[in-house]
mmCIF file of C-alpha atoms and ligand atoms in Angstrom:
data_model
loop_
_atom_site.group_PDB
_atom_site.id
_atom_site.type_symbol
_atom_site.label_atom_id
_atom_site.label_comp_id
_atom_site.label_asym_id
_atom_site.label_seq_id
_atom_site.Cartn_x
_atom_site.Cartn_y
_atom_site.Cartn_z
ATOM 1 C CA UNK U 1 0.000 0.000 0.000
ATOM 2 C CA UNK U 2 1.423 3.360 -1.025
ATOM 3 C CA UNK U 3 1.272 6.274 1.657
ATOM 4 C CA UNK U 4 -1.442 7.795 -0.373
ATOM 5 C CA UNK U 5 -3.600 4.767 0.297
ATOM 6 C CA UNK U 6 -2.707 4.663 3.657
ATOM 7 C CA UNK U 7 -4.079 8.202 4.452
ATOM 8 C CA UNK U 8 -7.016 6.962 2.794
ATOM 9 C CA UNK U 9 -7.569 3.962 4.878
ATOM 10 C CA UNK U 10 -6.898 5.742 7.924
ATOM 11 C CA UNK U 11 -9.007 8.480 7.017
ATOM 12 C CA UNK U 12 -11.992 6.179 6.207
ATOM 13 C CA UNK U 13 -11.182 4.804 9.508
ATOM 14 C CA UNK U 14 -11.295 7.930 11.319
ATOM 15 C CA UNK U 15 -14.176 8.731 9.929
ATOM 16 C CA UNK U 16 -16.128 6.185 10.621
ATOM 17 C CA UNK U 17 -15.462 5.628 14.270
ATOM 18 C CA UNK U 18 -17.138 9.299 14.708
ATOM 19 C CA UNK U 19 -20.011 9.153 16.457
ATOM 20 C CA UNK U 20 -20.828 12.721 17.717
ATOM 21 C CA UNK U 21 -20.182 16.094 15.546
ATOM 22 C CA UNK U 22 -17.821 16.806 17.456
ATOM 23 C CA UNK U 23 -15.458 13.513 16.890
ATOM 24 C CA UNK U 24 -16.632 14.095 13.459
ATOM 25 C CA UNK U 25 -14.734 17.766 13.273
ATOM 26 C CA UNK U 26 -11.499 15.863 15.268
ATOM 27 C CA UNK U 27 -11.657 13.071 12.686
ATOM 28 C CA UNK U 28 -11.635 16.210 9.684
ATOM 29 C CA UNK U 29 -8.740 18.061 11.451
ATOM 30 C CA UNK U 30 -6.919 14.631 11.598
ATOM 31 C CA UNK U 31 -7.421 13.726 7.952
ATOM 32 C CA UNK U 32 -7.411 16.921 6.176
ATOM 33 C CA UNK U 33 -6.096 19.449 8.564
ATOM 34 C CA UNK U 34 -2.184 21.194 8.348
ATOM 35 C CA UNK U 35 -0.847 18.628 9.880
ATOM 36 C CA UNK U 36 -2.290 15.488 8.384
ATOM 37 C CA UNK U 37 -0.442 12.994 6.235
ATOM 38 C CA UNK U 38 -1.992 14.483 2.948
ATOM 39 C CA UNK U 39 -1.287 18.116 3.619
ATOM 40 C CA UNK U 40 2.265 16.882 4.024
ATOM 41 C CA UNK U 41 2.326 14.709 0.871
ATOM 42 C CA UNK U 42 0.496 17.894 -0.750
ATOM 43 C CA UNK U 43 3.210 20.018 0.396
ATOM 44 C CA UNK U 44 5.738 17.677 -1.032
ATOM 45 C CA UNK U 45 4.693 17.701 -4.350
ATOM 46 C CA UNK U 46 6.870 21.222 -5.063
ATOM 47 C CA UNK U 47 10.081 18.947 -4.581
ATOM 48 C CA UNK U 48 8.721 16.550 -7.342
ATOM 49 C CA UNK U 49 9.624 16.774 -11.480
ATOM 50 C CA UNK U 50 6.238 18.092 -13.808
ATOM 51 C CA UNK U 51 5.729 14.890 -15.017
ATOM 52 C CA UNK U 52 5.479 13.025 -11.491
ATOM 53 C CA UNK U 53 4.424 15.865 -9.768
ATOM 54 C CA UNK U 54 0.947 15.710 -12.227
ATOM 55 C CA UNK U 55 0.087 11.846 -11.523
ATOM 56 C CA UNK U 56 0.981 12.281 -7.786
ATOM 57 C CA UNK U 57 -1.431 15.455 -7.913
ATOM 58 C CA UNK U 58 -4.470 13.310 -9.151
ATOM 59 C CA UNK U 59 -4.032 10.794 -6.641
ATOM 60 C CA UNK U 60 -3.788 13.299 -3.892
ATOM 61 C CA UNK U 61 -6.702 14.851 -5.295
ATOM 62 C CA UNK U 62 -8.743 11.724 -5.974
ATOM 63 C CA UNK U 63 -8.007 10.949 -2.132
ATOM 64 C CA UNK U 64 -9.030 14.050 -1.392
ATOM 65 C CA UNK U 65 -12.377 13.398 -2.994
ATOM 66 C CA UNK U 66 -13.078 10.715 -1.717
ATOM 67 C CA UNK U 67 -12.485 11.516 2.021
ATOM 68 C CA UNK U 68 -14.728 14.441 1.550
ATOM 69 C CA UNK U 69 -17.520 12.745 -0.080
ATOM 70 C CA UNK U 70 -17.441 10.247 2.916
ATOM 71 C CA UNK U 71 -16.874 13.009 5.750
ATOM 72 C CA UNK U 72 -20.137 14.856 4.299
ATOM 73 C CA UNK U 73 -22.040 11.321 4.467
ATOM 74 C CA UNK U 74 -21.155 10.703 7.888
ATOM 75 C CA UNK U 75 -21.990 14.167 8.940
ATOM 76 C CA UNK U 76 -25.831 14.063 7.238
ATOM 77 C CA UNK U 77 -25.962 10.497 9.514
ATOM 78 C CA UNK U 78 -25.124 12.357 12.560
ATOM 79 C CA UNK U 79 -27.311 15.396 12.009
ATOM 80 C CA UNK U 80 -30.409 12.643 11.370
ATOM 81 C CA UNK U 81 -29.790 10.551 14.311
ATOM 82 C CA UNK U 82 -29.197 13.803 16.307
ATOM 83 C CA UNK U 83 -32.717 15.267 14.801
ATOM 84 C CA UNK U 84 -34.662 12.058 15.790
ATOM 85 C CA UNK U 85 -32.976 11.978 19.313
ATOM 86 C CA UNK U 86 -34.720 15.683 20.001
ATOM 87 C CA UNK U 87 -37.418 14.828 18.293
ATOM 88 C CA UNK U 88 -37.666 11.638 20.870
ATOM 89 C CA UNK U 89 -36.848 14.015 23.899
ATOM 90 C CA UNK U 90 -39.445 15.953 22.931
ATOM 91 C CA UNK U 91 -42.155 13.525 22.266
ATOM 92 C CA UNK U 92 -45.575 14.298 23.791
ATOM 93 C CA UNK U 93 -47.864 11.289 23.474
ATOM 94 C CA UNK U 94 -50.950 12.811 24.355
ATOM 95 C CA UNK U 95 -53.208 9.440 24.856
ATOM 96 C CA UNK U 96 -50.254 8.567 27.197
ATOM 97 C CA UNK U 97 -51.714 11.784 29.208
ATOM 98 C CA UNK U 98 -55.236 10.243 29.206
ATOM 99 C CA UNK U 99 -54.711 7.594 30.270
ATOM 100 C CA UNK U 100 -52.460 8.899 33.455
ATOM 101 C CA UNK U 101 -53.407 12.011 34.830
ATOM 102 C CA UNK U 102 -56.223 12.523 36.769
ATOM 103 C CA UNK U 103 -59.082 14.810 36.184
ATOM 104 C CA UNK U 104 -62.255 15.612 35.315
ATOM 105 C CA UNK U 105 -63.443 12.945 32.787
ATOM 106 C CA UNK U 106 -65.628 14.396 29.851
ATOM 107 C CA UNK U 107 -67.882 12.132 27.998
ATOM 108 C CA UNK U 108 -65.524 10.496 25.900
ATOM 109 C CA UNK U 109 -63.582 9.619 28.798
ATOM 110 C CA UNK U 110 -66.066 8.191 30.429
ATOM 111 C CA UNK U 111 -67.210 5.743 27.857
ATOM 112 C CA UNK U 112 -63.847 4.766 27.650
ATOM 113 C CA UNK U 113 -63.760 4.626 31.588
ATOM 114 C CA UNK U 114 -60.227 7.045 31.904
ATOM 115 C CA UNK U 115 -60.132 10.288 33.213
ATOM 116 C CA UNK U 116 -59.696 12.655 30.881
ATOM 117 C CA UNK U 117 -56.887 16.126 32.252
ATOM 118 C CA UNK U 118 -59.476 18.764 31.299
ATOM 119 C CA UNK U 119 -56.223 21.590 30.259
ATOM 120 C CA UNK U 120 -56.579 25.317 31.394
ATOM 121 C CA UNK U 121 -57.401 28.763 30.243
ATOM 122 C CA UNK U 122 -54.481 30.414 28.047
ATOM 123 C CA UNK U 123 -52.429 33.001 30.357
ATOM 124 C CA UNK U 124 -53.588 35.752 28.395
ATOM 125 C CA UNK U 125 -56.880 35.003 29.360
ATOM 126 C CA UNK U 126 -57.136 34.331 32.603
ATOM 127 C CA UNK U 127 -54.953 37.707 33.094
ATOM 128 C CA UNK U 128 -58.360 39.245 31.377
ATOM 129 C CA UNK U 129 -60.174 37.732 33.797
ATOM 130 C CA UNK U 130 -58.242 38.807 36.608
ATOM 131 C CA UNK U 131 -58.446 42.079 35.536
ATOM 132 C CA UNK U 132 -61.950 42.223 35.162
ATOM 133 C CA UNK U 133 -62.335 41.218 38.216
ATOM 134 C CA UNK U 134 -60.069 43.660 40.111
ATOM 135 C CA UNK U 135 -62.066 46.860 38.416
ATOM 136 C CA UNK U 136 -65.657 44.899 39.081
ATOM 137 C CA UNK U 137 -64.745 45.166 42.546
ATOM 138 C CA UNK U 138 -63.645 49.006 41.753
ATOM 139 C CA UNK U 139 -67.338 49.314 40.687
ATOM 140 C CA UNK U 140 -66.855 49.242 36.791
ATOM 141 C CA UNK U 141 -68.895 47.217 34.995
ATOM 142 C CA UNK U 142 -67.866 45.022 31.606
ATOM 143 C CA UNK U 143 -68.468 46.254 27.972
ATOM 144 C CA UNK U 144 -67.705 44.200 25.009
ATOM 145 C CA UNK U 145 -67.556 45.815 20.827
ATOM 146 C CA UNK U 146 -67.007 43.910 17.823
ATOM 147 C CA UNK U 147 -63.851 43.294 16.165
ATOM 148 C CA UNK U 148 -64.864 44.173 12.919
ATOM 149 C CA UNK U 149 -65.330 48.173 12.636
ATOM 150 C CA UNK U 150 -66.773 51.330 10.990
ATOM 151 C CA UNK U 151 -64.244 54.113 10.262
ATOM 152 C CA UNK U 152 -66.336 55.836 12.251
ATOM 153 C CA UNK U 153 -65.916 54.534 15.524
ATOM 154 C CA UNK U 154 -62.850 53.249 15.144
ATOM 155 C CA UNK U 155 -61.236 56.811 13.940
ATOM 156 C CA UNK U 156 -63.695 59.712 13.104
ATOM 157 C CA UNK U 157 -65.831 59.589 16.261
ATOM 158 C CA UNK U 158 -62.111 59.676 18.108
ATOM 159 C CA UNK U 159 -61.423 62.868 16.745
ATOM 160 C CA UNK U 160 -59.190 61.212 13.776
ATOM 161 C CA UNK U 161 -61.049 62.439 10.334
ATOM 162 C CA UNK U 162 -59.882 60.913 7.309
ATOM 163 C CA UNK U 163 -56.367 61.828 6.195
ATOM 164 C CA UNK U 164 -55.614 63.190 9.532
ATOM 165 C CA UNK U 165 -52.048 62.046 10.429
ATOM 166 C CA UNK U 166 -52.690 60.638 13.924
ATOM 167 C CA UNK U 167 -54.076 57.453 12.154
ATOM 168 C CA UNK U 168 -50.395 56.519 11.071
ATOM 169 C CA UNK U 169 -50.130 55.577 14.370
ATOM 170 C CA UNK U 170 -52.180 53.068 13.517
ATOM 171 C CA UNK U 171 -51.491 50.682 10.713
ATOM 172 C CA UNK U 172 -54.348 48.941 9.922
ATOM 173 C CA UNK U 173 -55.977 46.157 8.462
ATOM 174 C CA UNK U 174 -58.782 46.620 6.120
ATOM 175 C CA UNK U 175 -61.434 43.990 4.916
ATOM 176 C CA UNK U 176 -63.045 44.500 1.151
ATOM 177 C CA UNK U 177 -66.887 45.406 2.294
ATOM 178 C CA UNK U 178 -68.401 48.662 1.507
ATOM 179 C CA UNK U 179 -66.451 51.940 0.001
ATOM 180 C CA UNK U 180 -62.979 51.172 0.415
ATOM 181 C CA UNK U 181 -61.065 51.636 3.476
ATOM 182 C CA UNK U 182 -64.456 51.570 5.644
ATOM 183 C CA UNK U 183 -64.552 48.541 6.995
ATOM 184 C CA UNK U 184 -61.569 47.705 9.120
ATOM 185 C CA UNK U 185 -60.066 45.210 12.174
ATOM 186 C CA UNK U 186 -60.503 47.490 14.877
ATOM 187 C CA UNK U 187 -56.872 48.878 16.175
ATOM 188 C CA UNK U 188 -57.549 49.368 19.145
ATOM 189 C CA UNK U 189 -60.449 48.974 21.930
ATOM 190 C CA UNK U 190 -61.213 52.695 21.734
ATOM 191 C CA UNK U 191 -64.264 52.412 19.495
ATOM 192 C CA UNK U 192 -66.470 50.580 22.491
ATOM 193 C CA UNK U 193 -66.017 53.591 24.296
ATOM 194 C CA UNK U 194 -67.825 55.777 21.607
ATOM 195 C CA UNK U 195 -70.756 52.533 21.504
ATOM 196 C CA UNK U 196 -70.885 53.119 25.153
ATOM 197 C CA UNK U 197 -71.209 56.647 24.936
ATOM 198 C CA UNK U 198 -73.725 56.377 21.507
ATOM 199 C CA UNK U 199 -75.739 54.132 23.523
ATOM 200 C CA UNK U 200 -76.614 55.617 27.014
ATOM 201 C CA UNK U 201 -75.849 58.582 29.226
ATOM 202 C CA UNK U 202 -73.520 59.551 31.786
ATOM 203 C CA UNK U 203 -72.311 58.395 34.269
ATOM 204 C CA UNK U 204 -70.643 55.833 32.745
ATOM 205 C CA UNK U 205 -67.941 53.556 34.374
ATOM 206 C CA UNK U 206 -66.870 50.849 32.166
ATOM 207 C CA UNK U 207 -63.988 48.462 30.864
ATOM 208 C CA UNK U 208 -63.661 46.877 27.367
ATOM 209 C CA UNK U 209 -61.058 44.081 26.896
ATOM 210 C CA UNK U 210 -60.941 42.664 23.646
ATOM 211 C CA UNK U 211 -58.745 41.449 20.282
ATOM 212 C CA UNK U 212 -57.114 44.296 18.337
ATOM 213 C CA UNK U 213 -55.238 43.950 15.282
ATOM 214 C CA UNK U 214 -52.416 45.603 13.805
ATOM 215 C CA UNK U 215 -49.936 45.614 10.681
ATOM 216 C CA UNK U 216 -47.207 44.945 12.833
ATOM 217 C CA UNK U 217 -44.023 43.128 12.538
ATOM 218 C CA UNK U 218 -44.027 40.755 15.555
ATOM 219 C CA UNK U 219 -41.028 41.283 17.891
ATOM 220 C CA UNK U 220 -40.652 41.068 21.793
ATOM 221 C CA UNK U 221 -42.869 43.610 22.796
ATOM 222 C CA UNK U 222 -45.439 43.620 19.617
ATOM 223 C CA UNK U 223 -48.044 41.254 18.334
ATOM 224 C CA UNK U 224 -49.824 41.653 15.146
ATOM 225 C CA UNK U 225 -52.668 40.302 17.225
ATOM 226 C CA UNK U 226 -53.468 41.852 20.615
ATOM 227 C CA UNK U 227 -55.442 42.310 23.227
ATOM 228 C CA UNK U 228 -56.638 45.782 25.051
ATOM 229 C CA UNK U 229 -58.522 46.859 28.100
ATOM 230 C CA UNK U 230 -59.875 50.223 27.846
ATOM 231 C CA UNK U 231 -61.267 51.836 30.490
ATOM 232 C CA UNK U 232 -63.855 54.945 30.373
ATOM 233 C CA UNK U 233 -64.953 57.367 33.263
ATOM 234 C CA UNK U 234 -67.450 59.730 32.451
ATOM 235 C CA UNK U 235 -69.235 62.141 35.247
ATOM 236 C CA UNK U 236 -69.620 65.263 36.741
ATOM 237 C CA UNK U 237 -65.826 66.253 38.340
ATOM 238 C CA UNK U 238 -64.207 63.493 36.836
ATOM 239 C CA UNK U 239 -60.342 64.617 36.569
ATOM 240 C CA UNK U 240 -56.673 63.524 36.225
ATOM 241 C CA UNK U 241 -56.200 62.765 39.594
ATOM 242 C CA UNK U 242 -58.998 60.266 39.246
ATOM 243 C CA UNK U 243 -57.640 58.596 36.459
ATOM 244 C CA UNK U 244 -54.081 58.462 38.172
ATOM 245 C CA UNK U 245 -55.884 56.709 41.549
ATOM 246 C CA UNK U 246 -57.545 54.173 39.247
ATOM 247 C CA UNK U 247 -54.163 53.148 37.336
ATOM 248 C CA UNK U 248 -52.510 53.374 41.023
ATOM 249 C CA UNK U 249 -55.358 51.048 42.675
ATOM 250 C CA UNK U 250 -54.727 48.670 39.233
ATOM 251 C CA UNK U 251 -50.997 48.435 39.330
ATOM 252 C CA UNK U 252 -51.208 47.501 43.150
ATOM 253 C CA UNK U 253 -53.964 45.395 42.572
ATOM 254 C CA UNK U 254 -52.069 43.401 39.942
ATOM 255 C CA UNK U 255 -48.425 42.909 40.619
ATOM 256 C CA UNK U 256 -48.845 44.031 44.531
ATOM 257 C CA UNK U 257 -46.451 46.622 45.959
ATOM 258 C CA UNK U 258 -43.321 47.016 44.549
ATOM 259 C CA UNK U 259 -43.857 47.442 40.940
ATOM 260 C CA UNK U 260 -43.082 51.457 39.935
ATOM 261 C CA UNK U 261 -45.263 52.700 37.640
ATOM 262 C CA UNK U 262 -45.278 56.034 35.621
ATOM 263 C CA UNK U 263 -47.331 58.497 33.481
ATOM 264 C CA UNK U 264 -45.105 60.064 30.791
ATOM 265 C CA UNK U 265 -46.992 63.271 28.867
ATOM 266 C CA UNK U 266 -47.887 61.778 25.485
ATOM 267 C CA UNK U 267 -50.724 62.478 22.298
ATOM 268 C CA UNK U 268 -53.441 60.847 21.608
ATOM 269 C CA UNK U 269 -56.220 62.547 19.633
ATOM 270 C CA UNK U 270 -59.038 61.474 21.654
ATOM 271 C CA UNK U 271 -57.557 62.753 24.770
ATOM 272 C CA UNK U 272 -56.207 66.047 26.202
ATOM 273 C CA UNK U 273 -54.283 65.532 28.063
ATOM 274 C CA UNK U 274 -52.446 62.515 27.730
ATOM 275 C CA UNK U 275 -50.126 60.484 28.816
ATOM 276 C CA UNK U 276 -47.990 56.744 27.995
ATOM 277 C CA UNK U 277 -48.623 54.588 31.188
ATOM 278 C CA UNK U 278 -45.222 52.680 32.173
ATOM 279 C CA UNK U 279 -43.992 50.095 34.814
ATOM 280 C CA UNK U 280 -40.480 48.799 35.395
ATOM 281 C CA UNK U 281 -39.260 46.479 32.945
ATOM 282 C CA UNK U 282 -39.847 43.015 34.443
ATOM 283 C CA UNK U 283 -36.717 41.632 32.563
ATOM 284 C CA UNK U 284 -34.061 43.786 34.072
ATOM 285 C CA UNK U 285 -35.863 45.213 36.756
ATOM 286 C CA UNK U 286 -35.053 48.764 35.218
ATOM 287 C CA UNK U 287 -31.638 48.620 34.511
ATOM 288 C CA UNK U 288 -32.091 48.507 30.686
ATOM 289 C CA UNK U 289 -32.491 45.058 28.027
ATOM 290 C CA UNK U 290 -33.809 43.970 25.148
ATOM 291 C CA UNK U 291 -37.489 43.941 26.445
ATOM 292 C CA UNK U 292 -37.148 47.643 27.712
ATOM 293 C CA UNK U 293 -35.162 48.691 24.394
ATOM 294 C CA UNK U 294 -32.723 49.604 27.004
ATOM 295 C CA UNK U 295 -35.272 52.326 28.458
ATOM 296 C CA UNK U 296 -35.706 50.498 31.950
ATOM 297 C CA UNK U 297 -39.677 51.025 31.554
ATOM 298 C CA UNK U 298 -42.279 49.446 29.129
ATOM 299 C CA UNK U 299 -45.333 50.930 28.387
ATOM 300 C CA UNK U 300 -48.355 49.246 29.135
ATOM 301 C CA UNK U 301 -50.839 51.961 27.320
ATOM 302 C CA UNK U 302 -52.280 55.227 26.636
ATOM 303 C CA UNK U 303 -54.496 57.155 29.031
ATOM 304 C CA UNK U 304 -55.760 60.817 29.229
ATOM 305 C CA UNK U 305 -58.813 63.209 29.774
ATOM 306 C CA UNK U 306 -61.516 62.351 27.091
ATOM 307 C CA UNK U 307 -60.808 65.203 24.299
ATOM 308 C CA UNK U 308 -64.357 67.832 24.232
ATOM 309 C CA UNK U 309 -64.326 66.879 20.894
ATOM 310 C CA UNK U 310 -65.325 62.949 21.352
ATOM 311 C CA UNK U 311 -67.620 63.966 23.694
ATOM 312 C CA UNK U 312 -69.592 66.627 21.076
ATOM 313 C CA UNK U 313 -69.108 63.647 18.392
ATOM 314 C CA UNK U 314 -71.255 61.101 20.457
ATOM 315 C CA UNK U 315 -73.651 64.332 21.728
ATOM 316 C CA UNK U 316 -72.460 64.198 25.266
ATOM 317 C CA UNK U 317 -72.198 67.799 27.234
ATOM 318 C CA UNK U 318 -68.672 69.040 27.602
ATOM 319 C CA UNK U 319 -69.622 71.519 29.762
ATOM 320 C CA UNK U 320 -71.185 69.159 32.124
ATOM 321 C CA UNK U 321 -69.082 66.030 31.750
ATOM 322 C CA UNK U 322 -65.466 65.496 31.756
ATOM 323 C CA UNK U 323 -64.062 62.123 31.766
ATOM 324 C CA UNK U 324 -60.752 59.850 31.571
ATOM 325 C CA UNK U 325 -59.638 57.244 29.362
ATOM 326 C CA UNK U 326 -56.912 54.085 28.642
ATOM 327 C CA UNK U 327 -56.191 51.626 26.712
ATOM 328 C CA UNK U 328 -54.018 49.243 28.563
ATOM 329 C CA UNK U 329 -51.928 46.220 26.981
ATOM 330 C CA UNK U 330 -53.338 42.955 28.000
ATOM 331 C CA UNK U 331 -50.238 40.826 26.567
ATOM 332 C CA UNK U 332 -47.871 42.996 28.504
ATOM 333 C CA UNK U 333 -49.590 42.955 31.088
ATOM 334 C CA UNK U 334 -49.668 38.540 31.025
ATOM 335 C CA UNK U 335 -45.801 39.199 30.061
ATOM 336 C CA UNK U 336 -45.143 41.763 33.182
ATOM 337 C CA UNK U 337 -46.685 38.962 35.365
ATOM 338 C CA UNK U 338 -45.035 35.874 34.397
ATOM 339 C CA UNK U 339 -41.492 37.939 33.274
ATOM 340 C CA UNK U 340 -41.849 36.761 29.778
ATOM 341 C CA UNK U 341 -38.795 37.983 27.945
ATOM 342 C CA UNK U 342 -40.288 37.643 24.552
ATOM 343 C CA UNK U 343 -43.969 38.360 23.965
ATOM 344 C CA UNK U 344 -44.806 35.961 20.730
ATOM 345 C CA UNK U 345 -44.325 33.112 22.811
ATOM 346 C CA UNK U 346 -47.968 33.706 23.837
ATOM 347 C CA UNK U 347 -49.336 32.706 20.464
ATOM 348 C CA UNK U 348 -46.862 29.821 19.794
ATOM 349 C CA UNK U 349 -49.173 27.275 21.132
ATOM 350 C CA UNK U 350 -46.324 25.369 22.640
ATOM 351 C CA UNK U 351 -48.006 23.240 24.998
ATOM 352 C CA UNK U 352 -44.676 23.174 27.467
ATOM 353 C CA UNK U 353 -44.994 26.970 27.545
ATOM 354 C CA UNK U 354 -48.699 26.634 28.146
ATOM 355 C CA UNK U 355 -48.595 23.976 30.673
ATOM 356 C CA UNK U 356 -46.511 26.315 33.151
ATOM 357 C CA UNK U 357 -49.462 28.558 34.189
HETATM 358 N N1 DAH B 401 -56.080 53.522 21.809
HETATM 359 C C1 DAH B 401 -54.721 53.846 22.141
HETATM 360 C C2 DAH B 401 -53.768 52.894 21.412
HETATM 361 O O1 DAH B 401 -54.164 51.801 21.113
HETATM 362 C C3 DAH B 401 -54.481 53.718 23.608
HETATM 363 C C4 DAH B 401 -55.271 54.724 24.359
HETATM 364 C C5 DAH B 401 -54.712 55.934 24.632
HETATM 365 C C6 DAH B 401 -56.550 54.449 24.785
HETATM 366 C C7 DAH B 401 -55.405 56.889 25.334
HETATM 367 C C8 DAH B 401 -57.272 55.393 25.493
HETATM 368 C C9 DAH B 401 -56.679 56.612 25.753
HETATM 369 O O2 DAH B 401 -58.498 55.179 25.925
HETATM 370 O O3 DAH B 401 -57.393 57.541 26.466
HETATM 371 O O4 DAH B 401 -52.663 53.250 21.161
#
């Protein structure tokens, strides 16, 4: 056996004994690397005449070749058998889960005799519910709007007439029903305060969770799909100091002491004036990450005084009413809870995320 050959063989060998990537890189350093037996025979071939120094370069090429073409082999082997060993360690077997865990037992359960584990309410929801709750007990009651919307209540009635700019803030999704551009995904849970107001007089003291939906790029702090819980105060006297005790009462209510929150002067159209309501980034605890965009703070929604001019669009008396407003992040809020560093995990649907709360 020439010394060509011999690299070969032991290459081959090499090669084959790998049994992890990592062996697999040793065994490529060993056979190809500076120091192996064919970069030295490669190097050699300067000291050789043309004629030898052409046949000895095919060889050394055609070992080459064939080296590589088995290194690459062994390498897809170890990626598959490294793919089906997660894919093992991850295995849910759901029926498995039937048949073990106790629960209550639904009808199909039952006629097979098992109990059946009867699974939870998604975070984000049972946050909703939770914060229902704490402003029932406040004295607010529930209010609900659809998800499909006019440009009316969605924009106009919120003192946003067409083409005004403030509705860049808002990039929205249309559907193709009626003139063009009319009939939209709401953007935000604003519009059921203008039902509320259309439909009844003041005093009003209300909440509104629900979906919103934006053009958004997803990232860690922003879902294309969201949720909102606006709040709306309208009465005699109402003023910011009332809307400040609310979000205070709220943020204690929710996270319990501890948590700082802020108001940070802001625009809105539809109120004047307002203000970006913020708590401590739950990542970092304020000293500034990826979540917080390095600010130390994220902002959980808008607030303010409810603009004259809503009230005059839905025919309620500025001069007798004044009233306060927010739209508060329901998502961040689930996220602020549970220290969720990255938001979209809420609508992966990964049951081991799921499972945790
Ligand atoms: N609708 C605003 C948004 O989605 C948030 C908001 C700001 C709601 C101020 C309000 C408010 O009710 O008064 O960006």
């Amino acid at each position: 056996m020439n010394a060509i050959e011999q690299a070969v063989e032991r290459g081959r060998a090499l090669i084959g004994a790998a049994t992890t990537p990592a062996e697999l890189q040793a065994a490529h350093s060993e056979a190809f690397g500076r120091r192996s037996a064919l970069a030295a025979m490669t190097a050699a071939l300067r000291d050789l005449g043309p004629e030898e120094r052409r046949e000895r370069g095919r060889e050394l090429q055609e070992a080459r070749a064939e080296l590589t073409d088995l290194y690459t082999a062994r390498a897809a082997e170890l990626e598959q058998a490294a793919a089906l060993d997660r894919a093992r360690a991850e295995r849910l077997d759901l029926t498995e889960q039937v048949w073990s865990m106790a629960g209550a037992g639904g009808p199909l359960a039952r006629s097979l005799g098992a109990p059946v584990p009867a699974g939870h309410l998604h975070l984000v929801t049972q946050v909703r519910q939770e914060v229902e709750d704490i402003f029932i007990a406040m004295g607010f009651e529930v209010a609900e709007g659809p998800e499909v919307e006019d440009d009316w209540h969605n924009f106009e009635a919120l003192n946003m007439p067409l083409h005004h700019p403030a509705r860049g803030m808002f990039d929205t999704f249309y559907l193709r029903a009626g003139e063009p551009e009319s009939v939209l995904l709401r953007t935000h849970t604003s519009p059921v305060q203008v039902r509320l107001m259309e439909s009844r007089r003041p005093p009003i003291y209300a909440v509104a969770p629900g979906r919103c939906f934006r053009r958004d790029t997803p990232d860690a702090t922003h879902l294309p799909v969201f949720h909102q819980l606006e709040a709306l105060v309208v009465d005699e006297g109402i003023s910011m100091s009332h809307l400040a005790g609310a979000l205070d009462a709220f943020t204690d209510a929710f996270f319990g002491p501890g948590r700082r929150a802020r108001l940070r002067p802001s625009f809105f159209p539809f109120t004047e004036p307002s203000a970006e309501f913020d708590v401590t980034c739950w990542v970092c605890g304020g000293a500034g990450c990826r979540t917080c965009a390095g600010s130390g703070w994220v902002e959980l929604g808008g607030c303010g005084m409810v603009d004259p001019a809503v009230f005059s669009a839905v025919g309620v008396d500025p001069e007798r009413y004044t009233g306060f407003a927010w739209g508060l992040g329901i998502d961040r809020l689930a996220a602020a809870r549970t220290n969720l560093g990255d938001i979209r995990d809420l609508l992966d649907n990964d049951v081991r995320f799921l499972t945790q709360f």
